[in-house]
Coordinates of N, CA, C and O and ligand atoms in Angstrom, one line a residue:
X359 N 133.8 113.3 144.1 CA 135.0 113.0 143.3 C 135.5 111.6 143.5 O 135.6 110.7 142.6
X360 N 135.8 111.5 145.0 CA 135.6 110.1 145.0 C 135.0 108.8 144.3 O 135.3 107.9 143.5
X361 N 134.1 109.1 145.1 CA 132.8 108.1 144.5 C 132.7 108.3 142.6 O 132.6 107.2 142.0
X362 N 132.8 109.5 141.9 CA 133.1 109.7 140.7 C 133.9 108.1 140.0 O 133.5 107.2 139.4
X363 N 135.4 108.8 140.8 CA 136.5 107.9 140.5 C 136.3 105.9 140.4 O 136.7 104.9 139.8
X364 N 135.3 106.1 141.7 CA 135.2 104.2 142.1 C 134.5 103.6 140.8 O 134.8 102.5 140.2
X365 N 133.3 104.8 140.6 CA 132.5 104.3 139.6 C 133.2 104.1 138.0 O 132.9 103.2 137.3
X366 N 134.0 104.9 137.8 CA 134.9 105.0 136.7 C 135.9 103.5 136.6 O 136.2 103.1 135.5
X367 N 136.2 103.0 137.5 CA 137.3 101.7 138.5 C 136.3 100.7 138.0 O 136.6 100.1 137.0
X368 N 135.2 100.5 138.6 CA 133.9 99.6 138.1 C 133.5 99.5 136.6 O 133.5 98.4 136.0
X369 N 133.3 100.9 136.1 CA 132.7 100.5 135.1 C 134.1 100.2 134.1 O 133.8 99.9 133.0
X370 N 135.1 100.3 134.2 CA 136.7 99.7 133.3 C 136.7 98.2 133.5 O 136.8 97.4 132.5
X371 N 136.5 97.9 134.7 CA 136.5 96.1 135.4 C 135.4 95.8 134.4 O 135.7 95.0 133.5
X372 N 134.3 96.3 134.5 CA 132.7 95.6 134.2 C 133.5 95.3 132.5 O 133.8 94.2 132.3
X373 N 133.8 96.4 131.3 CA 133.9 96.4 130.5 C 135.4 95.4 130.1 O 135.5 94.6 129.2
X374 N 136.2 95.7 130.8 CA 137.1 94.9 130.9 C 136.8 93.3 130.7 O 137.4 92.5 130.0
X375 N 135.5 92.9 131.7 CA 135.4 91.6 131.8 C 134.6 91.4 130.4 O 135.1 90.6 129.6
X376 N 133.8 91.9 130.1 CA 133.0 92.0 129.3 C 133.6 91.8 127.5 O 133.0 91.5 126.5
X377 N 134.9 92.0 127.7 CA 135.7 92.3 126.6 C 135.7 90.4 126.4 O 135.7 90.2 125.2
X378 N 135.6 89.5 126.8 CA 135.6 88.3 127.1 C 137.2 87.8 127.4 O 137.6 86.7 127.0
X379 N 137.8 88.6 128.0 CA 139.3 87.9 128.6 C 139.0 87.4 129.3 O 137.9 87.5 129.8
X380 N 139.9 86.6 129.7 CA 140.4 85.2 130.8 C 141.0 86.2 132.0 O 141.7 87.2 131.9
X381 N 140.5 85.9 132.8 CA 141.4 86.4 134.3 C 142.6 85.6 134.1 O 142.8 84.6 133.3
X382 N 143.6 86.2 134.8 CA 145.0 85.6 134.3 C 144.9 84.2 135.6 O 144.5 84.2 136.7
X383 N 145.4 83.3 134.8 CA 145.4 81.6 135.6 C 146.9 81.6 136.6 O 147.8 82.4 136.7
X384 N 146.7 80.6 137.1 CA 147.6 80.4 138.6 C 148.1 78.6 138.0 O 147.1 77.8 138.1
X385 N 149.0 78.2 137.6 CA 149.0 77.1 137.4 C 149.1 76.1 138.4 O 148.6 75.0 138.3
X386 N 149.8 76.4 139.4 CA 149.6 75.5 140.9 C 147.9 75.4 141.4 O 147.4 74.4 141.9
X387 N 147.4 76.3 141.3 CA 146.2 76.1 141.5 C 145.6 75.2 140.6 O 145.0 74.1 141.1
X388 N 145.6 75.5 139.1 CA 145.2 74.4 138.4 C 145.3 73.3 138.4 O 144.3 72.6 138.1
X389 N 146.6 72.8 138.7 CA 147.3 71.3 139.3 C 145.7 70.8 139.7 O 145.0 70.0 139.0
X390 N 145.5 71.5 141.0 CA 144.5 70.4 141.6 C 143.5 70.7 141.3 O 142.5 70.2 141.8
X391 N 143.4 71.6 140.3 CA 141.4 71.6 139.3 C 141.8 70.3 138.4 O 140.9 69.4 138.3
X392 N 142.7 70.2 138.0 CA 143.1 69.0 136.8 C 142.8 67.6 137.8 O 143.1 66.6 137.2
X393 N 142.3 67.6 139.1 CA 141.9 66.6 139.7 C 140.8 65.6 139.2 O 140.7 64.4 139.1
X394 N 140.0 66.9 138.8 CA 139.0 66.9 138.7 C 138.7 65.8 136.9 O 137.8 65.1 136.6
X395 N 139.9 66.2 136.2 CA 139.6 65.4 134.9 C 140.0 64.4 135.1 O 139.4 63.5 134.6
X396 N 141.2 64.1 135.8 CA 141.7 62.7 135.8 C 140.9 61.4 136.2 O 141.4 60.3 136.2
X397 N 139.9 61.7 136.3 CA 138.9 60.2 136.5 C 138.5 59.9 134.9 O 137.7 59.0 134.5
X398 N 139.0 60.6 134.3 CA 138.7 60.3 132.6 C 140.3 60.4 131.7 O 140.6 59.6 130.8
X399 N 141.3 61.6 132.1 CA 141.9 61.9 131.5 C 143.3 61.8 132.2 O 143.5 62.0 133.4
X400 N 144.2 61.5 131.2 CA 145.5 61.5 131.9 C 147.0 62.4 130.7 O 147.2 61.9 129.6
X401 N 147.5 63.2 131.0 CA 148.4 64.0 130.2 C 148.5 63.1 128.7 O 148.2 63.2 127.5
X402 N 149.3 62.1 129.8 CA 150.4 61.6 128.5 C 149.6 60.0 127.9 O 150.3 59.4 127.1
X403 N 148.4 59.5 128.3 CA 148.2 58.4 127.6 C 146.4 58.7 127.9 O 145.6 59.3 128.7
X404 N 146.3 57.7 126.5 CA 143.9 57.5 126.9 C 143.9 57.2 127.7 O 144.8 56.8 128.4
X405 N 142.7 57.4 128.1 CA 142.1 56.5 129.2 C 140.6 56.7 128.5 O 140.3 56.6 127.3
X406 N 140.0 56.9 129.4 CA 138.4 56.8 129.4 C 138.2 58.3 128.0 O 137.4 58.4 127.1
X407 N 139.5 59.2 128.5 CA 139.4 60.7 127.6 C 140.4 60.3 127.1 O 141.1 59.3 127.2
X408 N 140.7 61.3 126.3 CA 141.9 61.1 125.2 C 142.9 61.9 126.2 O 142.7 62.7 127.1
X409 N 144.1 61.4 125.6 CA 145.7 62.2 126.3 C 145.7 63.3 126.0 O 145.4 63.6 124.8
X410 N 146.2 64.6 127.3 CA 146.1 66.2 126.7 C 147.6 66.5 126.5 O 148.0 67.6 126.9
X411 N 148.5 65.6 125.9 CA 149.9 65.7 125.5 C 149.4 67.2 124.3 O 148.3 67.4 123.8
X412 N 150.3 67.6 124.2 CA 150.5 68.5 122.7 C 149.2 68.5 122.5 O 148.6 67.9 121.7
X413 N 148.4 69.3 123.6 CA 147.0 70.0 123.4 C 146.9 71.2 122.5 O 146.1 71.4 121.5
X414 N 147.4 71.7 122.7 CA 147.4 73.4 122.8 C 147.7 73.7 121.1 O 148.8 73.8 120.7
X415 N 146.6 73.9 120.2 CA 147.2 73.9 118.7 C 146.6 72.5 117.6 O 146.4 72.4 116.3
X416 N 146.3 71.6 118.6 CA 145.5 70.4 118.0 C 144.3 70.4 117.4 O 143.7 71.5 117.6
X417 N 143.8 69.7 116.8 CA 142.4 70.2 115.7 C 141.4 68.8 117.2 O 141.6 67.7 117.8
X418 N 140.8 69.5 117.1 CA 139.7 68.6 118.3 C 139.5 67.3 117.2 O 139.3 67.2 116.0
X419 N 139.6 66.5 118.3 CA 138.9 64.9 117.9 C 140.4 64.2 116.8 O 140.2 63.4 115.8
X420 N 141.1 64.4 117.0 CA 142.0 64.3 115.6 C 143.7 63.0 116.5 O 144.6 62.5 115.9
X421 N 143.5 62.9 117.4 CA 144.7 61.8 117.7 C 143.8 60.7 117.4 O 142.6 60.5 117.7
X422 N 144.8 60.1 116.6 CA 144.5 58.8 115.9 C 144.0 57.3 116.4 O 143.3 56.4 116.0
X423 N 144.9 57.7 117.7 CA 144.6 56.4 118.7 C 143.6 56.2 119.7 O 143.6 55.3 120.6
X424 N 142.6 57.5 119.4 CA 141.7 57.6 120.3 C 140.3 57.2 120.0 O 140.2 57.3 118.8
X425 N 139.2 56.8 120.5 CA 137.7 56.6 119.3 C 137.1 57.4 120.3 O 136.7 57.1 121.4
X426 N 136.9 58.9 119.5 CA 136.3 60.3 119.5 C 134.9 59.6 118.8 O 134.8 58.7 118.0
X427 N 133.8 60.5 119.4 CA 132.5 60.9 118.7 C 132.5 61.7 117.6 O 133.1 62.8 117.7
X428 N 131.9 61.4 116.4 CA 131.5 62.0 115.7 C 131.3 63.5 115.6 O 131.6 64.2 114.6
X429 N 130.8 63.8 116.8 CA 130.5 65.1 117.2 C 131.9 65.8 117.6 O 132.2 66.9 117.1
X430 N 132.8 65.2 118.4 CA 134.1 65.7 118.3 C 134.8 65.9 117.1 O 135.1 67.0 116.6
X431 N 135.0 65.1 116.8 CA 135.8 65.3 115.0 C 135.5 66.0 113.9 O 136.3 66.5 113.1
X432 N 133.9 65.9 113.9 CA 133.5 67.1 113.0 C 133.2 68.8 113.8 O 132.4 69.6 113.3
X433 N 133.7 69.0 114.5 CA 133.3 70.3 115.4 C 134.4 71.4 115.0 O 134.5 72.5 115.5
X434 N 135.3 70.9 114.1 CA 135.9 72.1 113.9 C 136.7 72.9 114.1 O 137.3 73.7 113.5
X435 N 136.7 72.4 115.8 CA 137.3 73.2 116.6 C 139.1 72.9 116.9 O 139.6 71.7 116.9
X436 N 139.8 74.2 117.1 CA 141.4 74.1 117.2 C 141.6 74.1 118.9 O 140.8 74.9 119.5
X437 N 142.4 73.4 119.6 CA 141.9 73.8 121.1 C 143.6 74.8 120.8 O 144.7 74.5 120.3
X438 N 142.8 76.1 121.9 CA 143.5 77.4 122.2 C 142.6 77.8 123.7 O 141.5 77.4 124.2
X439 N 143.5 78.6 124.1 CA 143.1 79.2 125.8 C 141.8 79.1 125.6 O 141.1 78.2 126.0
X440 N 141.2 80.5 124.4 CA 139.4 80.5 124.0 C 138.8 79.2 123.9 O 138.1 78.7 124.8
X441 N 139.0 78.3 122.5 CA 138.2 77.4 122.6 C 138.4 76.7 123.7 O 137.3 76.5 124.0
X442 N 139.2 76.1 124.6 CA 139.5 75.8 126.0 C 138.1 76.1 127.1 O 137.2 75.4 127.6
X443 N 138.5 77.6 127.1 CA 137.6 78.4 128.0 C 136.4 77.8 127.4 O 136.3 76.6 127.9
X444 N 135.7 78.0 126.7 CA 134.1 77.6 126.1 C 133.7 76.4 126.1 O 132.6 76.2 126.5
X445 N 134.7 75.4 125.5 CA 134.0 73.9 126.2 C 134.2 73.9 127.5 O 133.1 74.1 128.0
X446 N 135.0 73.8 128.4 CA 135.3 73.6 129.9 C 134.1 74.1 130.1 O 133.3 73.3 130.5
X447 N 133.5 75.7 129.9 CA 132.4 76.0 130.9 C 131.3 75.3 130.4 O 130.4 75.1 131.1
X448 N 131.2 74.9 129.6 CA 129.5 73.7 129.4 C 130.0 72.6 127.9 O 129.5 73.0 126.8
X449 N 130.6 71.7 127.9 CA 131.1 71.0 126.7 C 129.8 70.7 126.0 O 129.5 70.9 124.8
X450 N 128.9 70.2 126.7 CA 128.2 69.7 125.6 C 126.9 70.9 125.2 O 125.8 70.7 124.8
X451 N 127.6 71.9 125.4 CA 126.7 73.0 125.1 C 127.5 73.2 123.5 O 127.0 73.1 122.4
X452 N 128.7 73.4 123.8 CA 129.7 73.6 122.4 C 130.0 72.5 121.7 O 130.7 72.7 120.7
X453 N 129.6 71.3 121.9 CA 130.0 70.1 120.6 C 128.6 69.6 121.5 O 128.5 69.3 122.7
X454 N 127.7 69.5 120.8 CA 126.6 68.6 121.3 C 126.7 67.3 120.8 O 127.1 67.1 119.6
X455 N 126.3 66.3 121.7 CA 126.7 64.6 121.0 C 128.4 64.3 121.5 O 129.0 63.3 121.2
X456 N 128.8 65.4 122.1 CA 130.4 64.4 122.8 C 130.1 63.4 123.7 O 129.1 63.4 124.4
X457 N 131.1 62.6 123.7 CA 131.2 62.0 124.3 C 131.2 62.0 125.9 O 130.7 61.2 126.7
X458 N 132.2 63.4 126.2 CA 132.2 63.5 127.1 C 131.5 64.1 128.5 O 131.2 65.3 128.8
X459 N 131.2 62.9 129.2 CA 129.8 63.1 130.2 C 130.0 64.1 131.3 O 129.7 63.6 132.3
X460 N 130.4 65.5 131.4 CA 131.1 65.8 132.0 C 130.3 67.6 132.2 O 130.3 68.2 131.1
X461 N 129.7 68.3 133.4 CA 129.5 69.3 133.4 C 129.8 70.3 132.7 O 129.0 70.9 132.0
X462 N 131.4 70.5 133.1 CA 132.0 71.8 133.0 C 132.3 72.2 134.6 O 131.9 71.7 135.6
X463 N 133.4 73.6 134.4 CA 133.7 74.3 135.1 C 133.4 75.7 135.0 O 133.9 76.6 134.3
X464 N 132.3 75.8 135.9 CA 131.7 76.6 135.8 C 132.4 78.2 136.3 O 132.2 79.4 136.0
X465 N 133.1 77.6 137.0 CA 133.6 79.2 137.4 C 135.2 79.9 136.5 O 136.2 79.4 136.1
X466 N 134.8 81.0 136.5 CA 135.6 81.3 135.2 C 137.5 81.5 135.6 O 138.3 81.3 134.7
X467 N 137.9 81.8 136.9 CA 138.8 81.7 137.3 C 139.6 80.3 137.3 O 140.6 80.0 136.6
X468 N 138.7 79.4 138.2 CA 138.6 77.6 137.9 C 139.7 77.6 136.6 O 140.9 77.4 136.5
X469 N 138.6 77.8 135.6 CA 139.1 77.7 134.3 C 140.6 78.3 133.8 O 141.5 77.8 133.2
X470 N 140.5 79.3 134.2 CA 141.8 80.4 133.6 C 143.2 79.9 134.2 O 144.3 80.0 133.7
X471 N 142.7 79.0 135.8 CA 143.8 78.5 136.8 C 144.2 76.9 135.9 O 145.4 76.5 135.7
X472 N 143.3 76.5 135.4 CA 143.2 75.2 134.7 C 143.7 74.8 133.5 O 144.1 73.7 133.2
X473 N 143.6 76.2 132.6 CA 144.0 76.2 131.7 C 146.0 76.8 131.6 O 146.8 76.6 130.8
X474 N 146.1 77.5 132.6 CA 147.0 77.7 132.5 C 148.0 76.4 133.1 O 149.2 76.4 132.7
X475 N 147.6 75.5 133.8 CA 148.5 74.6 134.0 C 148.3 73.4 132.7 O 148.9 72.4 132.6
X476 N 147.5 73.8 132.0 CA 147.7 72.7 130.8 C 148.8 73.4 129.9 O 149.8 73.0 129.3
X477 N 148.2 74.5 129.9 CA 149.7 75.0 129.0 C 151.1 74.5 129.0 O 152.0 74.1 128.2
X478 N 150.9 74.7 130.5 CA 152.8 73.9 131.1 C 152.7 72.4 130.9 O 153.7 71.9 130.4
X479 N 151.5 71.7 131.3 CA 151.8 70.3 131.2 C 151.9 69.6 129.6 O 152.4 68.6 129.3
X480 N 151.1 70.6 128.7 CA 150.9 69.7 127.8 C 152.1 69.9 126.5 O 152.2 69.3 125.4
X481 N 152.9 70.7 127.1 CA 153.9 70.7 125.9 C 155.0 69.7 125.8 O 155.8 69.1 126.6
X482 N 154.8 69.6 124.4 CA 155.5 68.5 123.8 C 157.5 68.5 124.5 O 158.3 67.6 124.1
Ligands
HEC1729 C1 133.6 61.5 132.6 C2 134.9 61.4 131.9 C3 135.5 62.8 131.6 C4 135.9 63.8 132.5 C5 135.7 63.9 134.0 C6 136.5 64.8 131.7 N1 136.6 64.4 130.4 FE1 137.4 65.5 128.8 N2 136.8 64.0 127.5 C7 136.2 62.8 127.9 C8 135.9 62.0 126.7 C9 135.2 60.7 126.6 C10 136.4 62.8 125.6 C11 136.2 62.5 124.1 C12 134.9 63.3 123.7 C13 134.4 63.0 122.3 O1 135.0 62.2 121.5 O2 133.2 63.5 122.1 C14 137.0 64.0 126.2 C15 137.5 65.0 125.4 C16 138.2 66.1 125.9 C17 138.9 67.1 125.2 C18 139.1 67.1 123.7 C19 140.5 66.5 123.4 C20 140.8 66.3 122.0 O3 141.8 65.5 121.7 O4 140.2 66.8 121.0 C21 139.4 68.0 126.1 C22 140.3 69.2 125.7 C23 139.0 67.6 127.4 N3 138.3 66.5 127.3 C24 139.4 68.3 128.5 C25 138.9 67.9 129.8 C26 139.2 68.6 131.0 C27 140.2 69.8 131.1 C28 138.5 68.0 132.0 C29 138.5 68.4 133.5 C30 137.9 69.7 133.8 C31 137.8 66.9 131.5 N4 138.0 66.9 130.1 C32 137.0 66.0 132.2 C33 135.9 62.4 129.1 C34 136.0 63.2 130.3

């Protein structure tokens, strides 16, 4: 009965994850994953990356004052938690030809911690 029940607990989690949600993010933790962009990126001005001011809702590649790749600007993409989650884990898997030279974060919590402190930082 036990053991019944665990497997039942497992297979909800497995499917659960599976459903493709975000583990719920920690924004203090994020803080210092956003370490990790700042050698390119900074909130509120360019740098090397474009500013993640008023991220959340923006059409990718689209602030004016920035010189985005090609491949950015035409990709279509709206950044939201999802499109977020999917570049972060391999960007140049999802806009091939970006600019940006940059891994990913591979681990999916990473991300969920990461993205939730842009939420907070990036509002207007
Ligand atoms: C090595 C430098 C570098 C690092 C590190 C880096 N980026 Fe970038 N990022 C860029 C560049 C350059 C672009 C512009 C890409 C293009 O035009 O193709 C960019 C674009 C972006 C965009 C698209 C913004 C827009 O206005 O459409 C997002 C979102 C982003 N980066 C998030 C991050 C996050 C979050 C991290 C940390 C996990 C990170 N980047 C790390 C250089 C970097």
């Amino acid at each position: 009965m036990i053991v019944w029940a665990l497997a039942v607990l497992i297979a909800a989690a497995f499917t659960h994850g599976q459903a493709g949600e975000m583990p719920a993010g920690d924004p203090v933790r994020g803080e210092t994953i956003y370490h990790k962009c700042q050698g390119c990126h900074s909130i509120d001005r360019n740098r090397v990356g474009p500013k993640h001011m008023g991220l959340f809702g923006r059409k990718a590649g689209s602030l004016p004052d920035f010189n985005y790749s090609e491949a950015m600007k035409n990709s279509g993409i709206v950044w939201s938690e999802q499109t977020l989650d999917a570049f972060l884990a391999d960007p140049r898997a999802m806009v091939p030809g970006t600019k940006m030279t940059y891994a990913g974060v591979k681990n999916a919590q990473d991300r969920a911690d990461l993205i939730a402190y842009l939420k907070e930082a990036t509002k207007e």
